XYZ file of C-alpha atoms in Angstrom:
260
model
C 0.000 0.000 0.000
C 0.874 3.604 -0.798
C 0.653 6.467 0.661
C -0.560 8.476 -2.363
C -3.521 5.989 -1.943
C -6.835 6.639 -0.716
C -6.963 4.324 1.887
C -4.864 3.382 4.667
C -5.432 1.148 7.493
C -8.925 0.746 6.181
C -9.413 4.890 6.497
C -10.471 6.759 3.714
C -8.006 9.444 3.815
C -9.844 11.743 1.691
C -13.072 11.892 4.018
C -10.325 12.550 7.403
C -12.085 15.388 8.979
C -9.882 18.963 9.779
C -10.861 20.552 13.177
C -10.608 24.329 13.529
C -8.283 25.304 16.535
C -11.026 26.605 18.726
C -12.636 23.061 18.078
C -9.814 21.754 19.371
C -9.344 23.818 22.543
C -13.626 22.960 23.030
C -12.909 19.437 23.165
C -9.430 19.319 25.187
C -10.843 21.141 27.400
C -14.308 19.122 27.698
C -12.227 15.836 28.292
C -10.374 17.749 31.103
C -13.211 19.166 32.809
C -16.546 17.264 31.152
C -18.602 14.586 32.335
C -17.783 10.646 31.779
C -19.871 10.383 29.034
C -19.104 14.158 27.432
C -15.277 13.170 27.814
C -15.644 10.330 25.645
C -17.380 11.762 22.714
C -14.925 14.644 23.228
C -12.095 12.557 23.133
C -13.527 10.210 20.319
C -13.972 13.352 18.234
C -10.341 14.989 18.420
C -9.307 11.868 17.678
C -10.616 11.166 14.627
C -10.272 14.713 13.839
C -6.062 14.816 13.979
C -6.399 11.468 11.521
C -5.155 13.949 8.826
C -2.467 15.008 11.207
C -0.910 11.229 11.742
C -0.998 10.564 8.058
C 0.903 13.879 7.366
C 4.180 12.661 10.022
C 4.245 9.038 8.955
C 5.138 10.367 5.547
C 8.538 11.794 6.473
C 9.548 7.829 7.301
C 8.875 6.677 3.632
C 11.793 4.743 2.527
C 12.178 2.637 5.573
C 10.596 -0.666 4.462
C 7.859 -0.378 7.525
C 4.584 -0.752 5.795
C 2.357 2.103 6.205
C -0.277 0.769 7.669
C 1.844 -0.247 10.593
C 3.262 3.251 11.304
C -0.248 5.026 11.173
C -1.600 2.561 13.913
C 1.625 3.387 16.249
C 0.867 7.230 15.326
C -2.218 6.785 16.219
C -1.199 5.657 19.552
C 1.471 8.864 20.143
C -2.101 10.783 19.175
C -3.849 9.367 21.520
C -0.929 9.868 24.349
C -0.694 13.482 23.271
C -4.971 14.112 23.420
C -4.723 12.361 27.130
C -1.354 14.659 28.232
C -2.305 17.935 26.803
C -2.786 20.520 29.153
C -5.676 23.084 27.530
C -3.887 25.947 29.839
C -0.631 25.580 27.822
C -0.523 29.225 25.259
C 0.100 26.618 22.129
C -1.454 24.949 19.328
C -2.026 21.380 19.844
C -0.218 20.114 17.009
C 3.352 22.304 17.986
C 2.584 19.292 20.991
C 1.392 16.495 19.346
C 3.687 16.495 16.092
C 6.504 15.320 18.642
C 4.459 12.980 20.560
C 3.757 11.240 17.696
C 7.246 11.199 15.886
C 8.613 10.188 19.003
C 6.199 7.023 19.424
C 7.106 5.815 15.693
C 10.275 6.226 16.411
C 10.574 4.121 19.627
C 8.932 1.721 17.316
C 11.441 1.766 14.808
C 14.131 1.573 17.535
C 12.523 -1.518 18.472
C 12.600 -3.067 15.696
C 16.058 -1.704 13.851
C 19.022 -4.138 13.234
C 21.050 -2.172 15.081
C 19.829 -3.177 18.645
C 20.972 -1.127 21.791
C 21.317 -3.056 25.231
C 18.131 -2.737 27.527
C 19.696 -0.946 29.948
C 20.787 1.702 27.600
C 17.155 1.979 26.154
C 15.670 2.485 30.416
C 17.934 4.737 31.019
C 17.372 6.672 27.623
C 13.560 6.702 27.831
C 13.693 7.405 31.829
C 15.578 10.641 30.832
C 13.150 11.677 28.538
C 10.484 10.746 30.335
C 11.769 13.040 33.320
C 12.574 16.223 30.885
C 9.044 15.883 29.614
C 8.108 15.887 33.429
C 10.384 18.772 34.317
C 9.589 21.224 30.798
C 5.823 20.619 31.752
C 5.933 21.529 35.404
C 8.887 24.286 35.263
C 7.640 25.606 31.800
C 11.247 25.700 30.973
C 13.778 22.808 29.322
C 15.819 21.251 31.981
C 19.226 20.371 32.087
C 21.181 17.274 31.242
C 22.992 18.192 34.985
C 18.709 18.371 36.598
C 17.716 15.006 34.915
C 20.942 13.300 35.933
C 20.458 14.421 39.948
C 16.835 13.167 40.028
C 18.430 9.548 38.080
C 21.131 10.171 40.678
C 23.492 8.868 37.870
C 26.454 11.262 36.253
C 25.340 13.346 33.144
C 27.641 11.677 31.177
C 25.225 8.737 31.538
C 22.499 10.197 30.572
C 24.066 11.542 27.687
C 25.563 8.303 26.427
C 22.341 6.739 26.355
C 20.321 9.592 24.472
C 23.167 9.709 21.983
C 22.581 5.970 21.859
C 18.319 5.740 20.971
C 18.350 9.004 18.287
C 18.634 9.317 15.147
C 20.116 12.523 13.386
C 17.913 15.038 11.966
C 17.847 18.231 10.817
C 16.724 21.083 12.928
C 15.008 22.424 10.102
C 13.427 19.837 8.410
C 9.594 20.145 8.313
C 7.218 17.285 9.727
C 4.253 19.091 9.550
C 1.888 21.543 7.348
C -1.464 22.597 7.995
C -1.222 24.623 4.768
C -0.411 27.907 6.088
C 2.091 26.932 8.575
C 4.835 24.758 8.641
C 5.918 23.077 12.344
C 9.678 22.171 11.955
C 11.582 19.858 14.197
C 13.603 23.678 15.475
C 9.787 24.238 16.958
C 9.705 21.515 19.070
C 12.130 22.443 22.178
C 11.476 21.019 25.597
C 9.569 17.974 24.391
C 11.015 14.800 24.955
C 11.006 13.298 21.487
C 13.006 15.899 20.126
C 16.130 14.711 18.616
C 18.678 17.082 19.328
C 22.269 16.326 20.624
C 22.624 18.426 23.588
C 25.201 20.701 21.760
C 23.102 21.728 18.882
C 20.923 23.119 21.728
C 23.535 25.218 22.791
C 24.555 26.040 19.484
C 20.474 27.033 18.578
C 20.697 29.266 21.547
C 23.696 31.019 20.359
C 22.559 31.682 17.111
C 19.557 33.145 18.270
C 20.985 35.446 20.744
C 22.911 37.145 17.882
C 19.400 38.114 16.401
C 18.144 41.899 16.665
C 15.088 41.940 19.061
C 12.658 41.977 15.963
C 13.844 38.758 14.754
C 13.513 37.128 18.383
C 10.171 38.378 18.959
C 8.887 37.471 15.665
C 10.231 33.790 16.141
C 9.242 33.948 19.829
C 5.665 34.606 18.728
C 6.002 32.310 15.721
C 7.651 29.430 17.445
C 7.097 29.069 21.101
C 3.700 31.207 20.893
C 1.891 29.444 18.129
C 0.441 31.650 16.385
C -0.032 32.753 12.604
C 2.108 35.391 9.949
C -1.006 36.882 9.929
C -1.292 37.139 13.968
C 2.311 38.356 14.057
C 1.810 41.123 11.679
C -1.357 42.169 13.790
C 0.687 42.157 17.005
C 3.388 44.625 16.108
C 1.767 46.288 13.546
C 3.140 45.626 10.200
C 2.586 43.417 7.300
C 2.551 39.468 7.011
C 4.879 39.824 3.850
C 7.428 41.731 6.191
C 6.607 39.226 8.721
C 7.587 36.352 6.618
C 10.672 38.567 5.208
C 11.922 38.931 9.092
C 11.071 35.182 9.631
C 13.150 33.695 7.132
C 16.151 36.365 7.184
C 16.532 35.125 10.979
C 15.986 31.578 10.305
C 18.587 31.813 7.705
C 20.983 33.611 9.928
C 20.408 30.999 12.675
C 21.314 28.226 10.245
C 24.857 30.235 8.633
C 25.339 30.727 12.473
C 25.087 27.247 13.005
């Protein structure tokens, strides 16, 4: 099966319904705060309404060999994990938190299944650390340190290091996993979630590129990236046009990346 064809896992892709973000923030926040029964229509709905959003990651792992039926049904489960973990308080879109979530469940999955097998051990340890900086980014609203995560393990950061290097796979910073049509999420979005696939040092380097940015740039990509929210949104904030707004976007982007 391909995934230019209609169907996959027995869902017709073309009928996959595409919920509006206040429909979205409606049901999160009914399967937070609604009744047994209103929580499980809620949560029904968003998830058959993010369908379209699973089928859009699983395409960046064509070439693999893993049938595509097999990779949808594990996205669907990172969906599902990322509808039940949301927090409808969090200032961001769902799917700048749900992209990850589901990238990072295929790609356990592919871990588990590679040639190239890492010892158990290894694999705890690895997933234990993300687990924690998941924990930590969610309850500090801030990405902790490899120094934090190690304490709480009470095992020495080169540890935990070793054993993240160990389960990841390198990827760009920039590469795009997913489109809505009028914005692009790229992996660079992602920071503080715990299937994010940067080496510790490309962190540091990120951070130093931006800092070199003039305070435009770094509230235009603060707004952009860690904000959520539109070209169009940005240009109504600080009052100027989306076509300057997406000038200023990718000027900084691009300096970020020569910085880099």
């Amino acid at each position: 099966m391909q995934y230019g064809k209609v169907e996959i896992c027995g869902v017709n892709t073309s009928r996959l319904k595409v919920l509006s973000e206040d429909k979205k923030r409606e049901l999160l926040k009914t399967i937070k705060s609604g009744s047994p029964a209103e929580r499980k229509r809620a949560r029904d709905e968003m998830i058959n309404g993010n369908l379209r959003l699973v089928l859009s990651v699983i395409q960046r792992f064509t070439g693999r060999g893993e049938s595509p039926d097999d990779l949808f049904q594990v996205g669907v489960i990172g969906l599902i994990k990322a509808i039940d973990n949301f927090d409808p308080k969090l200032d961001v879109r769902f799917s700048t938190y749900g992209v990850p979530m589901i990238i990072g469940e295929i790609r356990r999955y592919l871990r588990d299944n590679n040639a190239v097998r890492v010892s158990r051990s290894m694999r705890d340890t690895a997933y234990r650390a993300m687990q924690l900086k998941e924990q930590l980014t969610a309850r500090n609203n801030r990405e902790p340190s490899v120094e934090e995560i190690a304490k709480l393990m009470d095992v020495p950061k080169e540890t935990v290091v070793l054993a993240l290097e160990a389960v990841v796979e390198p990827v760009s910073l920039y590469e795009p996993v997913f489109s809505d049509g009028s914005d692009t999420v790229y992996v660079m979005d992602q920071i503080g979630d715990k299937s994010d696939d940067r080496t510790w040092l490309e962190e540091l380097a990120l951070k130093d590129a931006i800092s070199n940015l003039s305070d435009r740039e770094k509230r235009i990509l603060t707004l952009r990236f860690f904000r959520g929210k539109t070209q169009m949104e940005v240009a109504s904030e600080i009052g100027i046009s989306q076509a300057q707004v997406s000038r200023i976007e990718k000027s900084a982007l691009d300096a970020i990346k020569e910085n880099m």
